[in-house]
């Protein structure tokens, strides 16, 4: 069965950095898309970043405007893992971060085939 397992969340101060990891098992997503979404208390789940296969060697990346200058998504296909490097964290980044994946095609909240259980990121001021 396919599973996505997130790790790396925690409690940090504003301006600090965190690196989230999402390890997939049961299916390869090297030709598909993997990414991150987040949900803060009382708010809708929102897109954060995604990495999508475009050619045999190129992966296109996409970011929400609110994180583009601070977050970087990357992947290791040999490990079937996607990462999210988060720098200059702000209190408004506080949320549960969810990993998601799709075998083929673009990744959105509605199109995602699989979801992880989420990892809590809390940024104090």
PDB file of C-alpha atoms in Angstrom:
ATOM      1  CA  UNK A   1       0.000   0.000   0.000  1.00  0.00           C
ATOM      2  CA  UNK A   2       1.072   3.579  -0.568  1.00  0.00           C
ATOM      3  CA  UNK A   3       2.084   5.624   2.445  1.00  0.00           C
ATOM      4  CA  UNK A   4       3.472   9.123   2.913  1.00  0.00           C
ATOM      5  CA  UNK A   5       5.248   9.840   6.189  1.00  0.00           C
ATOM      6  CA  UNK A   6       6.205  13.396   7.171  1.00  0.00           C
ATOM      7  CA  UNK A   7       8.879  14.365   9.669  1.00  0.00           C
ATOM      8  CA  UNK A   8      10.822  17.428  10.770  1.00  0.00           C
ATOM      9  CA  UNK A   9       8.148  19.607  12.327  1.00  0.00           C
ATOM     10  CA  UNK A  10       8.577  21.283  15.677  1.00  0.00           C
ATOM     11  CA  UNK A  11       8.547  24.461  17.725  1.00  0.00           C
ATOM     12  CA  UNK A  12      10.872  27.256  16.626  1.00  0.00           C
ATOM     13  CA  UNK A  13      11.261  30.998  17.026  1.00  0.00           C
ATOM     14  CA  UNK A  14      10.539  33.563  14.341  1.00  0.00           C
ATOM     15  CA  UNK A  15      13.457  33.792  11.939  1.00  0.00           C
ATOM     16  CA  UNK A  16      14.547  30.189  12.483  1.00  0.00           C
ATOM     17  CA  UNK A  17      14.600  27.398   9.916  1.00  0.00           C
ATOM     18  CA  UNK A  18      13.132  23.916   9.624  1.00  0.00           C
ATOM     19  CA  UNK A  19      13.469  21.164   7.057  1.00  0.00           C
ATOM     20  CA  UNK A  20      10.495  18.903   6.506  1.00  0.00           C
ATOM     21  CA  UNK A  21      10.807  15.478   4.916  1.00  0.00           C
ATOM     22  CA  UNK A  22       8.196  13.246   3.314  1.00  0.00           C
ATOM     23  CA  UNK A  23       9.105   9.656   2.532  1.00  0.00           C
ATOM     24  CA  UNK A  24       6.822   7.758   0.170  1.00  0.00           C
ATOM     25  CA  UNK A  25       6.552   3.984   0.009  1.00  0.00           C
ATOM     26  CA  UNK A  26       4.570   1.543  -2.092  1.00  0.00           C
ATOM     27  CA  UNK A  27       4.792   3.556  -5.302  1.00  0.00           C
ATOM     28  CA  UNK A  28       7.358   5.668  -7.100  1.00  0.00           C
ATOM     29  CA  UNK A  29       6.498   9.299  -7.820  1.00  0.00           C
ATOM     30  CA  UNK A  30       9.573  10.037  -9.897  1.00  0.00           C
ATOM     31  CA  UNK A  31       7.383  10.729 -12.937  1.00  0.00           C
ATOM     32  CA  UNK A  32       4.629  12.393 -10.978  1.00  0.00           C
ATOM     33  CA  UNK A  33       4.294  15.207  -8.477  1.00  0.00           C
ATOM     34  CA  UNK A  34       4.943  15.598  -4.774  1.00  0.00           C
ATOM     35  CA  UNK A  35       4.313  18.628  -2.640  1.00  0.00           C
ATOM     36  CA  UNK A  36       3.225  20.311   0.542  1.00  0.00           C
ATOM     37  CA  UNK A  37       0.038  21.873   1.861  1.00  0.00           C
ATOM     38  CA  UNK A  38      -0.729  23.401   5.231  1.00  0.00           C
ATOM     39  CA  UNK A  39      -3.710  24.114   7.417  1.00  0.00           C
ATOM     40  CA  UNK A  40      -3.805  26.601  10.277  1.00  0.00           C
ATOM     41  CA  UNK A  41      -6.458  26.467  13.021  1.00  0.00           C
ATOM     42  CA  UNK A  42      -9.779  27.790  11.742  1.00  0.00           C
ATOM     43  CA  UNK A  43      -8.534  28.124   8.173  1.00  0.00           C
ATOM     44  CA  UNK A  44      -8.841  26.150   4.947  1.00  0.00           C
ATOM     45  CA  UNK A  45      -6.041  23.909   3.786  1.00  0.00           C
ATOM     46  CA  UNK A  46      -3.800  25.789   1.354  1.00  0.00           C
ATOM     47  CA  UNK A  47      -1.111  25.032  -1.190  1.00  0.00           C
ATOM     48  CA  UNK A  48       2.507  25.646  -0.172  1.00  0.00           C
ATOM     49  CA  UNK A  49       4.865  24.106  -2.744  1.00  0.00           C
ATOM     50  CA  UNK A  50       5.088  21.325  -5.314  1.00  0.00           C
ATOM     51  CA  UNK A  51       7.661  19.526  -7.450  1.00  0.00           C
ATOM     52  CA  UNK A  52       6.399  18.067 -10.724  1.00  0.00           C
ATOM     53  CA  UNK A  53       8.154  15.936 -13.324  1.00  0.00           C
ATOM     54  CA  UNK A  54       8.413  17.826 -16.618  1.00  0.00           C
ATOM     55  CA  UNK A  55      11.084  15.876 -18.537  1.00  0.00           C
ATOM     56  CA  UNK A  56      13.409  12.949 -17.850  1.00  0.00           C
ATOM     57  CA  UNK A  57      15.777  15.241 -15.964  1.00  0.00           C
ATOM     58  CA  UNK A  58      13.814  18.377 -15.077  1.00  0.00           C
ATOM     59  CA  UNK A  59      11.356  18.963 -12.268  1.00  0.00           C
ATOM     60  CA  UNK A  60       9.305  22.120 -12.288  1.00  0.00           C
ATOM     61  CA  UNK A  61       8.680  23.778  -8.936  1.00  0.00           C
ATOM     62  CA  UNK A  62       5.741  25.867  -7.778  1.00  0.00           C
ATOM     63  CA  UNK A  63       5.288  28.015  -4.681  1.00  0.00           C
ATOM     64  CA  UNK A  64       2.568  29.974  -2.981  1.00  0.00           C
ATOM     65  CA  UNK A  65       3.290  33.703  -3.089  1.00  0.00           C
ATOM     66  CA  UNK A  66       3.462  33.845   0.699  1.00  0.00           C
ATOM     67  CA  UNK A  67       6.432  31.436   0.875  1.00  0.00           C
ATOM     68  CA  UNK A  68       8.232  31.770  -2.473  1.00  0.00           C
ATOM     69  CA  UNK A  69      11.081  33.932  -1.157  1.00  0.00           C
ATOM     70  CA  UNK A  70      11.666  31.783   1.924  1.00  0.00           C
ATOM     71  CA  UNK A  71      10.859  28.121   1.192  1.00  0.00           C
ATOM     72  CA  UNK A  72      12.551  25.671  -1.171  1.00  0.00           C
ATOM     73  CA  UNK A  73      11.178  22.319  -2.283  1.00  0.00           C
ATOM     74  CA  UNK A  74      13.478  19.533  -3.464  1.00  0.00           C
ATOM     75  CA  UNK A  75      13.342  15.797  -4.013  1.00  0.00           C
ATOM     76  CA  UNK A  76      15.492  12.691  -3.947  1.00  0.00           C
ATOM     77  CA  UNK A  77      14.018  10.189  -6.382  1.00  0.00           C
ATOM     78  CA  UNK A  78      16.346   7.406  -5.242  1.00  0.00           C
ATOM     79  CA  UNK A  79      14.739   7.698  -1.810  1.00  0.00           C
ATOM     80  CA  UNK A  80      11.269   8.567  -3.131  1.00  0.00           C
ATOM     81  CA  UNK A  81      11.373  11.532  -0.775  1.00  0.00           C
ATOM     82  CA  UNK A  82      10.474  15.203  -1.020  1.00  0.00           C
ATOM     83  CA  UNK A  83      11.792  17.963   1.249  1.00  0.00           C
ATOM     84  CA  UNK A  84      10.712  21.447   2.210  1.00  0.00           C
ATOM     85  CA  UNK A  85      13.421  23.783   3.459  1.00  0.00           C
ATOM     86  CA  UNK A  86      11.755  26.595   5.381  1.00  0.00           C
ATOM     87  CA  UNK A  87      13.823  29.678   6.203  1.00  0.00           C
ATOM     88  CA  UNK A  88      12.953  32.961   7.910  1.00  0.00           C
ATOM     89  CA  UNK A  89       9.906  31.409   9.503  1.00  0.00           C
ATOM     90  CA  UNK A  90       7.115  33.698  10.658  1.00  0.00           C
ATOM     91  CA  UNK A  91       4.338  33.161  13.215  1.00  0.00           C
ATOM     92  CA  UNK A  92       1.847  33.089  10.341  1.00  0.00           C
ATOM     93  CA  UNK A  93       3.602  29.951   9.045  1.00  0.00           C
ATOM     94  CA  UNK A  94       2.249  28.063  12.053  1.00  0.00           C
ATOM     95  CA  UNK A  95       0.131  25.181  10.771  1.00  0.00           C
ATOM     96  CA  UNK A  96      -0.063  21.458  10.272  1.00  0.00           C
ATOM     97  CA  UNK A  97       1.947  20.677   7.152  1.00  0.00           C
ATOM     98  CA  UNK A  98       0.744  17.833   4.957  1.00  0.00           C
ATOM     99  CA  UNK A  99       2.663  15.976   2.296  1.00  0.00           C
ATOM    100  CA  UNK A 100       0.747  14.961  -0.827  1.00  0.00           C
ATOM    101  CA  UNK A 101       1.517  13.105  -4.050  1.00  0.00           C
ATOM    102  CA  UNK A 102       0.041  12.260  -7.429  1.00  0.00           C
ATOM    103  CA  UNK A 103       1.236   9.557  -9.801  1.00  0.00           C
ATOM    104  CA  UNK A 104       0.650  11.529 -12.993  1.00  0.00           C
ATOM    105  CA  UNK A 105      -0.272  15.139 -13.623  1.00  0.00           C
ATOM    106  CA  UNK A 106      -0.368  18.359 -11.613  1.00  0.00           C
ATOM    107  CA  UNK A 107      -0.819  18.317  -7.853  1.00  0.00           C
ATOM    108  CA  UNK A 108      -3.626  20.248  -6.178  1.00  0.00           C
ATOM    109  CA  UNK A 109      -5.798  19.751  -3.122  1.00  0.00           C
ATOM    110  CA  UNK A 110      -8.482  18.146  -5.263  1.00  0.00           C
ATOM    111  CA  UNK A 111      -6.190  16.098  -7.530  1.00  0.00           C
ATOM    112  CA  UNK A 112      -3.850  14.610  -4.926  1.00  0.00           C
ATOM    113  CA  UNK A 113      -3.943  10.811  -4.855  1.00  0.00           C
ATOM    114  CA  UNK A 114      -2.296  10.367  -1.469  1.00  0.00           C
ATOM    115  CA  UNK A 115      -1.857  12.346   1.745  1.00  0.00           C
ATOM    116  CA  UNK A 116       0.358  12.039   4.781  1.00  0.00           C
ATOM    117  CA  UNK A 117      -0.880  12.451   8.337  1.00  0.00           C
ATOM    118  CA  UNK A 118       0.736  15.856   8.781  1.00  0.00           C
ATOM    119  CA  UNK A 119       3.433  17.345  10.979  1.00  0.00           C
ATOM    120  CA  UNK A 120       2.972  20.335  13.278  1.00  0.00           C
ATOM    121  CA  UNK A 121       5.053  23.454  12.719  1.00  0.00           C
ATOM    122  CA  UNK A 122       4.772  26.138  15.387  1.00  0.00           C
ATOM    123  CA  UNK A 123       6.597  29.460  15.088  1.00  0.00           C
ATOM    124  CA  UNK A 124       6.664  31.632  18.188  1.00  0.00           C
ATOM    125  CA  UNK A 125       7.197  35.388  18.205  1.00  0.00           C
TER     126      UNK A 125
END
